[in-house]
Coordinates of C-alpha atoms and ligand atoms in Angstrom, one line a residue:
M1 CA 2.2 10.6 31.2
T2 CA -0.6 8.8 29.7
D3 CA -0.1 6.2 26.8
P4 CA 0.1 8.0 23.4
D5 CA -2.6 8.3 21.3
L6 CA -1.9 6.1 18.1
S7 CA -4.8 6.6 16.4
C8 CA -5.6 8.4 13.1
T9 CA -8.1 10.3 10.7
I10 CA -7.6 9.5 7.0
A11 CA -9.8 11.3 4.6
G12 CA -12.1 12.0 7.2
V13 CA -11.9 7.8 8.2
R14 CA -10.7 7.5 11.6
F15 CA -8.4 4.2 12.2
P16 CA -7.9 3.2 15.6
L17 CA -4.3 2.5 15.1
C18 CA -1.8 4.1 12.5
I19 CA -0.5 0.6 11.6
M20 CA -2.3 -2.1 9.2
N21 CA -1.4 -4.6 6.5
A22 CA 0.1 -3.3 3.2
S23 CA -2.1 -4.8 0.0
G24 CA -1.0 -8.2 -0.9
A25 CA 0.3 -9.1 2.6
L26 CA -2.4 -12.2 3.9
C27 CA -5.3 -10.4 2.5
V28 CA -6.4 -12.6 -0.3
T29 CA -8.9 -15.0 1.2
R30 CA -11.9 -14.5 3.4
E31 CA -9.8 -16.7 6.3
E32 CA -7.3 -13.7 6.0
L33 CA -9.2 -11.0 5.5
E34 CA -11.1 -11.8 9.1
A35 CA -7.6 -12.9 10.7
L36 CA -6.7 -9.2 9.7
G37 CA -10.1 -8.1 11.5
R38 CA -9.5 -10.4 14.5
S39 CA -5.8 -9.0 14.5
G40 CA -4.5 -5.7 16.6
A41 CA -4.7 -4.1 12.5
G42 CA -5.8 -0.9 12.3
A43 CA -7.3 -1.6 9.4
I44 CA -8.3 -4.4 6.7
V45 CA -6.4 -3.9 3.4
T46 CA -7.8 -6.3 0.5
K47 CA -5.3 -7.7 -2.2
S48 CA -5.6 -5.6 -5.5
M49 CA -8.6 -7.7 -7.0
T50 CA -9.2 -7.4 -10.9
V51 CA -12.7 -8.3 -12.8
E52 CA -12.3 -12.0 -13.0
F53 CA -10.5 -14.6 -10.1
R54 CA -6.8 -15.1 -10.6
K55 CA -4.8 -18.6 -9.6
G56 CA -1.8 -15.8 -10.1
N57 CA 1.7 -16.7 -10.9
P58 CA 3.6 -20.7 -10.7
E59 CA 5.4 -20.6 -7.1
P60 CA 7.8 -20.5 -5.9
R61 CA 6.7 -16.6 -6.2
Y62 CA 7.4 -15.0 -3.1
Y63 CA 11.0 -15.5 -1.3
P64 CA 11.8 -13.9 2.0
F65 CA 15.7 -13.2 2.7
S66 CA 17.7 -11.6 5.7
G67 CA 17.1 -8.0 4.2
G68 CA 13.5 -8.3 2.8
S69 CA 11.8 -10.4 0.1
I70 CA 10.9 -10.6 -3.4
N71 CA 7.9 -11.4 -5.4
S72 CA 5.9 -11.8 -8.5
M73 CA 2.9 -13.0 -7.2
G74 CA 0.7 -11.9 -10.3
L75 CA -2.1 -10.7 -9.1
P76 CA -3.8 -14.0 -6.9
N77 CA -7.2 -12.5 -5.9
L78 CA -10.9 -13.6 -5.9
G79 CA -12.2 -11.4 -8.5
Y80 CA -13.8 -8.3 -7.3
Q81 CA -17.6 -9.6 -7.3
T82 CA -16.4 -12.1 -4.1
Y83 CA -14.4 -8.8 -2.9
A84 CA -18.1 -6.8 -3.1
E85 CA -19.8 -9.6 -1.0
L86 CA -17.3 -10.1 1.7
I87 CA -17.1 -6.5 2.4
P88 CA -20.5 -5.9 4.3
A89 CA -18.9 -8.7 6.7
L90 CA -15.7 -7.1 7.2
K91 CA -17.1 -4.2 8.2
A92 CA -18.4 -5.9 11.4
F93 CA -14.8 -5.8 12.8
K94 CA -15.3 -2.0 13.4
K95 CA -12.2 -0.7 11.7
P96 CA -11.8 0.7 8.3
V97 CA -11.9 -1.3 5.4
I98 CA -9.8 -0.7 2.5
A99 CA -10.5 -2.1 -1.0
S100 CA -7.6 -2.3 -3.5
I101 CA -8.0 -2.4 -7.1
A102 CA -6.4 -3.4 -9.8
G103 CA -7.0 -3.9 -13.4
L104 CA -5.3 -5.9 -16.5
C105 CA -5.9 -3.2 -18.5
E106 CA -7.5 0.7 -18.4
E107 CA -11.3 -0.4 -19.2
D108 CA -10.9 -2.7 -16.1
F109 CA -10.6 -0.3 -13.5
P110 CA -14.0 1.8 -13.6
E111 CA -16.0 -1.6 -13.9
I112 CA -14.6 -2.3 -10.8
A113 CA -14.1 0.8 -9.1
R114 CA -18.1 1.4 -9.7
A115 CA -19.2 -2.2 -8.3
I116 CA -16.7 -1.8 -5.3
S117 CA -17.9 1.5 -4.2
K118 CA -21.5 0.4 -4.0
A119 CA -20.1 -2.1 -1.4
G120 CA -19.2 0.3 1.0
P121 CA -15.9 0.2 1.6
D122 CA -14.6 3.1 4.3
L123 CA -11.5 3.4 1.3
I124 CA -10.7 3.0 -2.6
E125 CA -7.1 2.4 -3.1
V126 CA -6.3 2.4 -6.5
N127 CA -3.2 0.5 -7.2
L128 CA -1.2 2.4 -10.3
S129 CA 1.4 -0.4 -10.7
C130 CA -0.5 -2.5 -13.1
P131 CA 0.1 -3.1 -16.6
N132 CA -0.6 -0.8 -19.7
I133 CA -0.4 -1.0 -23.2
P134 CA 2.3 -3.9 -23.5
G135 CA 5.9 -2.5 -24.6
K136 CA 4.9 1.0 -22.2
P137 CA 5.8 1.1 -18.5
Q138 CA 3.3 0.3 -16.0
I139 CA 0.5 3.1 -15.2
G140 CA 2.0 4.5 -12.8
Y141 CA 5.2 5.3 -14.7
D142 CA 3.0 7.0 -17.1
F143 CA 2.0 10.3 -15.9
D144 CA -0.6 10.5 -18.7
A145 CA -2.1 6.7 -18.7
S146 CA -2.3 8.0 -14.8
E147 CA -4.3 11.0 -14.8
R148 CA -6.9 9.3 -17.3
L149 CA -7.1 6.7 -14.9
I150 CA -7.6 8.9 -11.7
R151 CA -10.1 10.6 -13.7
K152 CA -12.3 7.5 -14.8
V153 CA -12.3 6.1 -11.3
R154 CA -12.9 9.6 -9.7
A155 CA -16.0 9.8 -12.2
V156 CA -18.1 6.3 -10.7
V157 CA -16.6 5.8 -6.9
D158 CA -18.7 7.9 -4.0
R159 CA -16.1 7.0 -1.6
P160 CA -12.9 8.2 -0.4
M161 CA -9.8 7.1 -2.9
G162 CA -6.4 7.3 -3.1
V163 CA -3.5 6.0 -5.3
K164 CA -1.3 3.6 -4.7
L165 CA 2.3 4.5 -6.2
P166 CA 5.7 3.0 -7.3
P167 CA 8.8 4.2 -6.1
Y168 CA 10.2 7.3 -8.1
F169 CA 13.9 7.9 -8.0
D170 CA 14.2 11.4 -9.7
P171 CA 12.6 14.4 -8.5
A172 CA 11.5 15.3 -12.0
H173 CA 9.2 12.2 -11.8
H174 CA 7.9 13.2 -8.1
A175 CA 7.3 16.5 -9.5
A176 CA 5.3 15.2 -12.4
M177 CA 3.4 13.0 -10.3
A178 CA 2.6 15.2 -8.0
D179 CA 1.4 17.7 -10.9
V180 CA -1.1 14.5 -12.1
L181 CA -2.5 15.0 -8.7
K182 CA -3.2 18.3 -8.5
R183 CA -5.2 18.0 -11.7
A184 CA -7.0 15.0 -10.8
P185 CA -6.8 15.3 -6.8
V186 CA -7.4 11.8 -4.7
D187 CA -8.1 12.2 -1.1
F188 CA -4.9 10.1 0.4
L189 CA -1.6 8.2 -1.0
S190 CA 0.2 5.0 -0.6
L191 CA 3.5 4.9 -0.8
I192 CA 5.3 3.1 -2.0
N193 CA 4.8 -0.3 -3.9
S194 CA 7.4 -3.0 -4.0
V195 CA 10.8 -1.8 -5.8
G196 CA 10.2 -3.6 -9.1
N197 CA 12.1 -5.8 -10.9
A198 CA 14.7 -6.4 -8.7
L199 CA 16.8 -10.0 -9.3
V200 CA 17.6 -12.1 -5.8
I201 CA 20.4 -14.7 -6.4
D202 CA 21.1 -17.6 -4.3
P203 CA 25.1 -18.2 -4.7
E204 CA 24.6 -21.6 -3.3
K205 CA 22.2 -22.9 -5.8
E206 CA 23.8 -20.6 -8.6
S207 CA 19.7 -19.6 -9.3
V208 CA 17.1 -17.0 -9.3
V209 CA 14.8 -18.0 -6.2
I210 CA 11.4 -17.3 -7.7
K211 CA 9.8 -19.0 -10.7
P212 CA 8.1 -16.3 -13.0
K213 CA 9.8 -13.7 -15.2
G214 CA 13.5 -15.5 -14.9
G215 CA 13.3 -14.2 -11.0
F216 CA 12.7 -10.7 -11.7
G217 CA 10.1 -9.3 -9.0
G218 CA 9.2 -6.6 -6.4
L219 CA 11.6 -6.1 -3.8
G220 CA 10.1 -5.6 -0.3
G221 CA 11.3 -5.3 3.5
S222 CA 14.2 -3.6 5.5
V223 CA 16.0 -3.0 2.0
I224 CA 13.5 -0.6 0.8
K225 CA 12.6 1.4 3.8
A226 CA 15.0 4.8 2.8
V227 CA 13.4 4.3 -0.7
A228 CA 10.0 4.4 1.0
L229 CA 10.9 7.1 3.0
A230 CA 12.3 9.3 0.6
N231 CA 9.1 9.2 -1.4
V232 CA 6.9 9.6 1.4
R233 CA 9.0 12.7 2.2
A234 CA 9.0 14.2 -1.2
F235 CA 5.3 13.9 -1.6
W236 CA 4.6 15.4 1.8
K237 CA 6.7 18.3 0.6
A238 CA 5.1 18.5 -2.7
F239 CA 1.9 18.9 -0.8
D240 CA 3.0 21.0 1.7
G241 CA 1.6 18.1 4.4
R242 CA -1.7 18.7 2.8
I243 CA -2.5 15.2 1.7
P244 CA -2.5 12.1 4.1
I245 CA 0.1 9.8 3.2
I246 CA 0.2 6.0 4.3
G247 CA 3.8 4.8 4.3
V248 CA 4.8 1.4 2.9
G249 CA 8.0 0.1 2.8
G250 CA 10.2 -1.5 5.5
V251 CA 8.2 -1.2 9.0
T252 CA 9.6 -3.7 10.7
S253 CA 9.6 -1.8 14.4
G254 CA 8.3 0.7 16.0
T255 CA 11.2 2.9 15.0
D256 CA 10.7 2.2 11.5
V257 CA 7.1 3.3 12.2
F258 CA 8.1 6.5 14.1
E259 CA 10.4 7.4 10.6
H260 CA 7.7 7.1 8.5
L261 CA 5.6 9.2 10.8
L262 CA 8.8 11.8 10.6
A263 CA 8.9 11.3 7.0
G264 CA 5.2 13.3 6.8
A265 CA 3.5 9.7 7.1
S266 CA -0.4 9.6 9.2
A267 CA -0.1 5.6 9.2
V268 CA 1.6 3.0 7.8
Q269 CA 1.0 -0.2 6.4
V270 CA 3.4 -4.1 6.6
G271 CA 4.4 -6.2 4.0
T272 CA 7.3 -8.3 4.5
A273 CA 7.0 -8.2 8.1
L274 CA 3.5 -9.1 8.2
V275 CA 4.1 -12.5 5.9
E276 CA 7.2 -13.5 8.1
E277 CA 5.7 -12.8 11.7
G278 CA 1.8 -13.2 11.2
T279 CA -0.7 -11.0 12.9
G280 CA 0.8 -10.6 15.8
V281 CA 2.9 -8.0 14.3
F282 CA 0.5 -5.2 14.7
D283 CA 0.6 -5.6 18.9
R284 CA 4.3 -5.6 18.2
L285 CA 5.0 -2.5 16.4
A286 CA 2.0 -0.8 18.4
A287 CA 3.6 -1.4 21.8
E288 CA 7.4 -0.4 20.2
L289 CA 5.4 2.7 18.7
R290 CA 3.9 3.3 22.0
A291 CA 7.7 3.1 24.0
V292 CA 9.3 5.2 21.7
L293 CA 6.4 7.9 21.8
A294 CA 6.3 7.8 25.8
K295 CA 10.3 8.1 25.8
K296 CA 10.6 11.2 23.3
S297 CA 7.3 12.4 25.3
Y298 CA 5.1 12.6 22.4
P299 CA 1.5 12.8 23.0
S300 CA 0.4 11.2 20.0
S301 CA 1.5 9.5 16.5
S302 CA -0.3 12.2 14.5
A303 CA 2.1 14.9 16.5
V304 CA 4.9 13.4 14.7
V305 CA 3.9 13.2 11.0
G306 CA 6.4 15.6 9.1
R307 CA 8.1 17.1 12.0
L308 CA 11.7 15.7 10.2
K309 CA 14.5 18.2 10.8
E310 CA 16.9 19.4 8.1
L311 CA 20.2 20.1 8.3
Ligands
YRO401 O1 2.6 -10.0 -8.4 C1 1.7 -9.1 -7.4 O2 0.6 -9.4 -7.3 C2 1.9 -7.9 -7.1 N1 3.2 -7.6 -6.4 C3 3.6 -6.7 -5.7 O3 4.8 -6.3 -5.0 N2 3.3 -5.1 -6.4 C4 1.7 -5.2 -6.6 O4 1.3 -4.3 -6.9 C5 1.4 -6.7 -7.3 C6 0.4 -6.4 -8.4 C7 0.5 -5.7 -9.5 C8 1.5 -6.2 -10.7 C9 2.8 -6.2 -10.1 C10 1.0 -8.1 -10.7 C11 1.2 -5.9 -11.9

């Protein structure tokens, strides 16, 4: 049989490979973004951008361990105007460019969204894991704030837009966010952001492993795969498979990609494994996924999407 086709189409945009970087992973600077362009990655996703340049939190702010990673980067990024200037050059790599936008408050989002949409990325990914009013949970855990924000961004962009959601752990929360997205539709979902406010301890040193927030940070990597798969599956079902999903969380092998596809993802993003292995990870994952699909006689990655069996 011929080689399985690993391309995909999301919101009308064709990706040469259904595997790309997760926002945050090796995608802050011009050099990093160009390296993603030259790599086997199926797209270039930017770090979430804010209104102004940000240095981010004090180091150490990222720590890898056997099962994954913990981070509290604090949104280090060049500021949206610099990314707006970079986007035309990034499009020369002939793969989709996804601009991730963030904000320190709700009002930041429309300003960034309007300008970045004009710069012409193929897709806009709105990071809902952003601070809200102090004392309130992040926007993604505030369903009214999420709906307001999606409406405000949608009104000022003329590009396909999606939301990057935090993990939910209760079916009532999946249902509440799905209802928001039915009232305020988006073109795709990226699921999930890191599992927030985890704590990793080094027992030898009797210490936390990252400096910000007393050691609390977002968990990524293998240890969150099951949480990511559950969120992909829950939203796939809530939309009867009618919304494109990018699965994020715990992808370190071709089999992990295959599991995300079964759950309902059309593509996957890679965070921790990219940071740990470098941009060669995309070619390795593509080769491993090709082998899994060939062995199972699937003609393409798209033929797998959502086909998880239940007992
Ligand atoms: O610390 C980060 O920049 C960060 N890390 C993540 O794992 N996910 C994110 O969405 C972000 C940026 C947003 C925030 C956590 C700083 C509010």
